[in-house]
Coordinates of C-alpha atoms and ligand atoms in Angstrom, one line a residue:
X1 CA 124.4 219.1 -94.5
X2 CA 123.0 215.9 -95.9
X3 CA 120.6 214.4 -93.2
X4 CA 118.7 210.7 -93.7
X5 CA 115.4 212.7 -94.7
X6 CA 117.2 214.8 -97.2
X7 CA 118.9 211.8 -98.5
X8 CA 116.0 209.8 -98.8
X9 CA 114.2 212.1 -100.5
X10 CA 117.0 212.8 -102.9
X11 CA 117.2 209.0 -103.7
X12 CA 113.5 208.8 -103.8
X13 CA 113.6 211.1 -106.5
X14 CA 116.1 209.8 -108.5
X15 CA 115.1 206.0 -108.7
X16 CA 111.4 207.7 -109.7
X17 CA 113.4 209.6 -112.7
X18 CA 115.3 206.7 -113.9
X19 CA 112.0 205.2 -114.2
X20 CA 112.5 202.2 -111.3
X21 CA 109.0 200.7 -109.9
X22 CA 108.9 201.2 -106.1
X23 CA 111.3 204.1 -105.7
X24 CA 109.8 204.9 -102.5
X25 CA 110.3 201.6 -100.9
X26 CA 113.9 201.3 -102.9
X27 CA 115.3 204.2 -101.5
X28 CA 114.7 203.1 -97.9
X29 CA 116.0 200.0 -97.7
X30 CA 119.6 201.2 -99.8
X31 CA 119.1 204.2 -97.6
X32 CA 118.9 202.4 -94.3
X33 CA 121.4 199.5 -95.1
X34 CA 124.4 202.3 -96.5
X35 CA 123.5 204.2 -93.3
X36 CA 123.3 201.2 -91.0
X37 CA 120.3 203.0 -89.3
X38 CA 116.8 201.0 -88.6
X39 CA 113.7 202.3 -89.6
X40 CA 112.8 203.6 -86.0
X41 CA 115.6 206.4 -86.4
X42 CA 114.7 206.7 -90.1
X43 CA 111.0 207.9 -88.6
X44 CA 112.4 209.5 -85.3
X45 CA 115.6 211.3 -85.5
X46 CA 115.4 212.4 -89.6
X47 CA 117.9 214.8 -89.3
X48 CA 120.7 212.6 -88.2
X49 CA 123.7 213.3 -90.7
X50 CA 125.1 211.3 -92.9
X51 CA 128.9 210.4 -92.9
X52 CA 130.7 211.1 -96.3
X53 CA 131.5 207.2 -96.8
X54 CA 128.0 206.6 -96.5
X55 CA 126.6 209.3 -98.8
X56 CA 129.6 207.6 -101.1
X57 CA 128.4 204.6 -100.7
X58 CA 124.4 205.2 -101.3
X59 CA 125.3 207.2 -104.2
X60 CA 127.0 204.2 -105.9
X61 CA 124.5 202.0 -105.2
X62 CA 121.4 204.5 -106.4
X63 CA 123.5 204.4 -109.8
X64 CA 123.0 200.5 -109.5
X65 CA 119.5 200.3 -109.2
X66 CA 118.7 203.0 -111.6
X67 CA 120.6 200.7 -113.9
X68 CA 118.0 197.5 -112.9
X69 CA 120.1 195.6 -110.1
X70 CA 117.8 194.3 -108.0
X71 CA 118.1 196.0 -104.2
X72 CA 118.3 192.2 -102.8
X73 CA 121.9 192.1 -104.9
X74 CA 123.0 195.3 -103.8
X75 CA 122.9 195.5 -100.6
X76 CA 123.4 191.2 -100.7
X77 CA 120.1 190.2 -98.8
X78 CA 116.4 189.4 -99.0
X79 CA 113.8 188.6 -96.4
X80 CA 111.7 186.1 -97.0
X81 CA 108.8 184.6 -94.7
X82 CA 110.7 185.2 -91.0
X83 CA 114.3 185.0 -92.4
X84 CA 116.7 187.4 -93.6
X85 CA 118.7 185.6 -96.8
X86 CA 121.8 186.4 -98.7
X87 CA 121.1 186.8 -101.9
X88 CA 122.6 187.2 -104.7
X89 CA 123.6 186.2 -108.8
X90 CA 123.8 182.7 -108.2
X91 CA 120.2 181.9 -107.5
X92 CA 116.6 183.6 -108.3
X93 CA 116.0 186.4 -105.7
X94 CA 113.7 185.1 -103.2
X95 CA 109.9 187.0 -104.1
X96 CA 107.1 188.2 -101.8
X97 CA 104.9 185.2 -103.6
X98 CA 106.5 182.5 -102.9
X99 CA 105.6 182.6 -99.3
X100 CA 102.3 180.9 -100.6
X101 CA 103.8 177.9 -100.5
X102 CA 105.3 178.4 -96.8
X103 CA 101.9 179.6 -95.6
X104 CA 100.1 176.8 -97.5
X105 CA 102.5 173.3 -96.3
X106 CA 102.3 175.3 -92.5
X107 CA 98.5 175.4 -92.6
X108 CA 97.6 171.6 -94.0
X109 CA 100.8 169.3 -92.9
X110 CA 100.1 167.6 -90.1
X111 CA 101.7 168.5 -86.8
X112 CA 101.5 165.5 -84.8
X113 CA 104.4 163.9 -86.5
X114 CA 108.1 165.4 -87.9
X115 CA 107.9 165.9 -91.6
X116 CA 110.5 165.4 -93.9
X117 CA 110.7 167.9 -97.0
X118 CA 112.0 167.8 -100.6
X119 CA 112.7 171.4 -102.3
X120 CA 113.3 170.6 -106.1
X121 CA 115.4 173.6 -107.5
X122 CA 115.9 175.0 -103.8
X123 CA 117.7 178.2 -105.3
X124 CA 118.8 180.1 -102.0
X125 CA 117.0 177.6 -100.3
X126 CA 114.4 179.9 -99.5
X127 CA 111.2 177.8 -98.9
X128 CA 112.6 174.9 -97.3
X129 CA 114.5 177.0 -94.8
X130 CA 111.9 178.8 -94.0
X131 CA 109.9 175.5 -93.2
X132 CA 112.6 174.3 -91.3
X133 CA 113.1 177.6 -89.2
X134 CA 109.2 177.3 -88.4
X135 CA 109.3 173.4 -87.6
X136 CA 112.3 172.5 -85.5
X137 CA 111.0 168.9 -85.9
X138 CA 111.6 168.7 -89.6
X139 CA 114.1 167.7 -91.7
X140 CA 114.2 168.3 -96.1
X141 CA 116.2 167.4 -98.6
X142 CA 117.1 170.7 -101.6
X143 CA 117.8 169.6 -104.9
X144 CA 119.3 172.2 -107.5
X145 CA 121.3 171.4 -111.0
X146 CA 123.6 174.7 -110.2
X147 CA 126.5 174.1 -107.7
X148 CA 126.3 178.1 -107.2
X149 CA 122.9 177.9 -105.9
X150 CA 123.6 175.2 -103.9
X151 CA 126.5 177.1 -101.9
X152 CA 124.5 180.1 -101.4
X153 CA 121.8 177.8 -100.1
X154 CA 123.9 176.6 -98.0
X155 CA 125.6 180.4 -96.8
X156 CA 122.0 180.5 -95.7
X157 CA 121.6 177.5 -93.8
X158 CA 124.5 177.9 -91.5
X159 CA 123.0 181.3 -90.9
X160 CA 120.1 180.4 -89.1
X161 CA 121.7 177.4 -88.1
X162 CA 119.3 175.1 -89.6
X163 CA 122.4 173.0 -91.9
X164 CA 122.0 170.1 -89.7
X165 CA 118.5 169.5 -90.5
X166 CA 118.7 169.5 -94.4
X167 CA 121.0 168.1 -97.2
X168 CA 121.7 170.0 -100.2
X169 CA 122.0 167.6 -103.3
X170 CA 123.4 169.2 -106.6
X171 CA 121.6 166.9 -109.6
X172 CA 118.7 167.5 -112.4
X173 CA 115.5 167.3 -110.1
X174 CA 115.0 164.3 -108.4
X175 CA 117.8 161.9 -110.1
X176 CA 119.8 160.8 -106.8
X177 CA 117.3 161.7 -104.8
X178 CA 115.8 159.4 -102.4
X179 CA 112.4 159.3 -101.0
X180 CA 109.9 158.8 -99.3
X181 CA 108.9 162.7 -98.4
X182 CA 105.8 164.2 -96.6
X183 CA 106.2 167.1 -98.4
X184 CA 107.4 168.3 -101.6
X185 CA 108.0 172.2 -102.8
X186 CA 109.2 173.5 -105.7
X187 CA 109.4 177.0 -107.2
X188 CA 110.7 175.9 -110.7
X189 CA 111.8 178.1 -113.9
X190 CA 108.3 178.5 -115.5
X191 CA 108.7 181.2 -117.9
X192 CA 107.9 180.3 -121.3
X193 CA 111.8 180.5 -123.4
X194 CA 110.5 183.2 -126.1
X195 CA 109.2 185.2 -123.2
X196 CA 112.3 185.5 -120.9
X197 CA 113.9 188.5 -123.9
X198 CA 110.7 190.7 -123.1
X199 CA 111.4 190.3 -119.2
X200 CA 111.8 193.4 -117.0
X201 CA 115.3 194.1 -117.0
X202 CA 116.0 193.8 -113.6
X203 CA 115.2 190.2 -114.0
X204 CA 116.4 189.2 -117.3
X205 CA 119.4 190.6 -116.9
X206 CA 120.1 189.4 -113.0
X207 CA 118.3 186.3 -112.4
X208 CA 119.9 182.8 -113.3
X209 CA 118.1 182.0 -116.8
X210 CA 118.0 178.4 -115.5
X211 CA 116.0 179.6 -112.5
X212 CA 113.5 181.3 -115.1
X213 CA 113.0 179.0 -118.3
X214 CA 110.5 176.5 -118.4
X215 CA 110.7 175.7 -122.0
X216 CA 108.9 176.4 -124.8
X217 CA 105.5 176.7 -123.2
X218 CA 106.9 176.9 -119.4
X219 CA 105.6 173.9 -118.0
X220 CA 108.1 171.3 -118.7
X221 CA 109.2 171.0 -114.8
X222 CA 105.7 170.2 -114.2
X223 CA 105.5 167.9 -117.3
X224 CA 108.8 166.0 -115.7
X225 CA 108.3 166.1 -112.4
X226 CA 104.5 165.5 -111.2
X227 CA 104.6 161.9 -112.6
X228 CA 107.9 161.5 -110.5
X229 CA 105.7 162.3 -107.0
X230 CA 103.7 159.5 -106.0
X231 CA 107.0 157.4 -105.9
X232 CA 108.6 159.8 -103.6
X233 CA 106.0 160.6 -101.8
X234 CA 104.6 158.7 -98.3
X235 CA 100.5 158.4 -98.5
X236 CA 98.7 161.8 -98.2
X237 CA 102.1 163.4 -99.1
X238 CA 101.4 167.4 -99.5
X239 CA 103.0 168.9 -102.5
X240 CA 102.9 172.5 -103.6
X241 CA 104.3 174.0 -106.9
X242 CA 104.3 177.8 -108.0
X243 CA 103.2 178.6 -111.3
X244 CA 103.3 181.5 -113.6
X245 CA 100.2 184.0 -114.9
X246 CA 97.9 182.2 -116.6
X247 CA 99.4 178.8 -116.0
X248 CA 97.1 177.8 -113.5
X249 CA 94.3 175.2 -115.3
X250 CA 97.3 174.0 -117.5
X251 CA 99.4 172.7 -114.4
X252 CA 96.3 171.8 -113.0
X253 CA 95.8 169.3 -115.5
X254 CA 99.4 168.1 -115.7
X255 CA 98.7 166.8 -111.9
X256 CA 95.2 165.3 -112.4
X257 CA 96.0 163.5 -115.2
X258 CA 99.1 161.4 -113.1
X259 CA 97.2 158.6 -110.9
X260 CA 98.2 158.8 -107.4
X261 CA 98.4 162.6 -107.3
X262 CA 94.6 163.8 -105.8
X263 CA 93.2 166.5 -104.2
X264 CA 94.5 169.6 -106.4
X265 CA 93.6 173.3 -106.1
X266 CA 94.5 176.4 -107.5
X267 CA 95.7 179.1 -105.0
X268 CA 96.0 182.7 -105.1
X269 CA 98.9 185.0 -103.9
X270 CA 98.3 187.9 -102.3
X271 CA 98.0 189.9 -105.3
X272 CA 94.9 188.0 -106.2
X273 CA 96.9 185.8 -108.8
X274 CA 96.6 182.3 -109.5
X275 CA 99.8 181.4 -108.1
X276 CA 100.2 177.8 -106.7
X277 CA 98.7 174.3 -107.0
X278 CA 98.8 171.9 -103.9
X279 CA 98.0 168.3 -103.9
X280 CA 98.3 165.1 -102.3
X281 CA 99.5 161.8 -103.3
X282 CA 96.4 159.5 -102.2
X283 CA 96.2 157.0 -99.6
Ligands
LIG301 N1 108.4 184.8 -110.6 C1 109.5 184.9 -111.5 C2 109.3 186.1 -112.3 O1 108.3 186.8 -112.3 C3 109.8 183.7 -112.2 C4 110.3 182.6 -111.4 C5 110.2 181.3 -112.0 O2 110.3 181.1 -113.2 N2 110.0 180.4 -111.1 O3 110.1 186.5 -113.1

């Protein structure tokens, strides 16, 4: 009889033969969402059986990650921060780093006053609704050039019923876009064009390739967009953008070198990589 510890193991072992990274933590969460069982029972009753439609149903979707497709498409959703979010090909899967930039605009925005937030290339909308979930005061604004994004962004808002307190706007960064904003996020394609063929598969072949190229050198969001801030931004504006490996003093100097934007610093994700640079507009 198959039982959820037999099965796991079993799907363990085949991610880790079809060579996928973290078959261990794989396995669990297809195991547990074709199940329908939460971890607790996964730990506590192991020997619960599984019904045919879900061994059907896990055994499909083991074949689909041992092809590359990312878990957060299969079994449609991501968590990110405090939120559970749909997720799937029409915008970059939301990742464990980007909750820098959540942590970081939490920590250093002032909480005296409501802010109001611009998300350049919002994707699933990840980081600003996870500010607005945290903040019931705020408000944002998420800009993306792909209409496909924009709808799942917005699947996501109306789940956590946070639509009323943000506008999604679908244009090329901040043409149309009206300021001024306390804060301003992005997480914005950064990989450098010639790089994106030598990508693990699971994200060359599944993420949006306009959520992942930065041009040639992967910093022309930054080169566009950090002279744009100051204008949108209301004095001592935070902003915070994620960068790629290595990118870190390079986007560092796009920023200093725009007057109006002071105050930068290179942070580190939790994998102790350069990660993110905040700022300020001045006073
Ligand atoms: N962090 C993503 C990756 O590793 C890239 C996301 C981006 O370009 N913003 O593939």
């Amino acid at each position: 009889m198959e039982t959820l510890v037999k099965a796991w193991t079993a799907a363990r072992q085949h991610l880790e033969a079809a060579g996928v990274d973290s078959p261990v933590i794989d396995a669990r969460i297809l195991l547990l969402s074709a199940t329908g069982v939460n971890r607790m029972t996964l730990i506590s009753e192991p020997h619960t059986p599984l019904t045919p439609e879900a061994q059907a149903r896990l055994r499909g979707w083991l074949d689909r990650r041992a092809a590359r497709e990312p878990v957060a498409h299969i079994v449609g959703e991501r968590g990110f921060w405090n939120l559970i979010l749909k997720s799937d090909a029409r915008a970059l899967v939301p990742r464990p780093e980007t909750e820098v930039i959540v942590d970081l605009i939490l920590k250093n925005a002032p909480v005296d006053r409501p802010q109001r937030v611009l998300d350049l290339g919002t994707g699933s909308g990840a980081i600003l609704l996870a500010l607005l979930a945290e903040r019931p005061e705020w408000t944002g604004v998420g800009v993306d050039v792909s209409q496909e994004a924009l709808a799942l962004a917005a699947d996501n808002a109306a789940m956590h019923d946070l639509g009323d307190r943000l506008t999604l706007v679908e244009g090329h960064w901040t043409d149309g876009v009206t300021g001024p904003f306390d804060v301003i996020v992005s997480n914005p394609p950064y990989i450098p064009s010639a790089d994106i063929a030598g990508l693990d598969v699971d994200v060359r072949d599944h993420d949006p390739h306009l959520a992942l190229d930065g041009g040639a050198d992967g910093l022309d969001p930054y080169r566009h967009l950090f002279p744009l801030l100051p204008d949108l931004m209301t004095p001592w504006g935070l902003f915070a953008f994620e960068f790629g490996i290595g990118q870190g003093p390079d986007v560092k100097a796009l920023a200093d070198a725009v007057p109006g934007l002071v105050k930068t610093a290179i942070i580190k994700d939790l994998s102790d990589k350069e990660r993110v640079l905040i700022g300020r507009r001045d006073l």
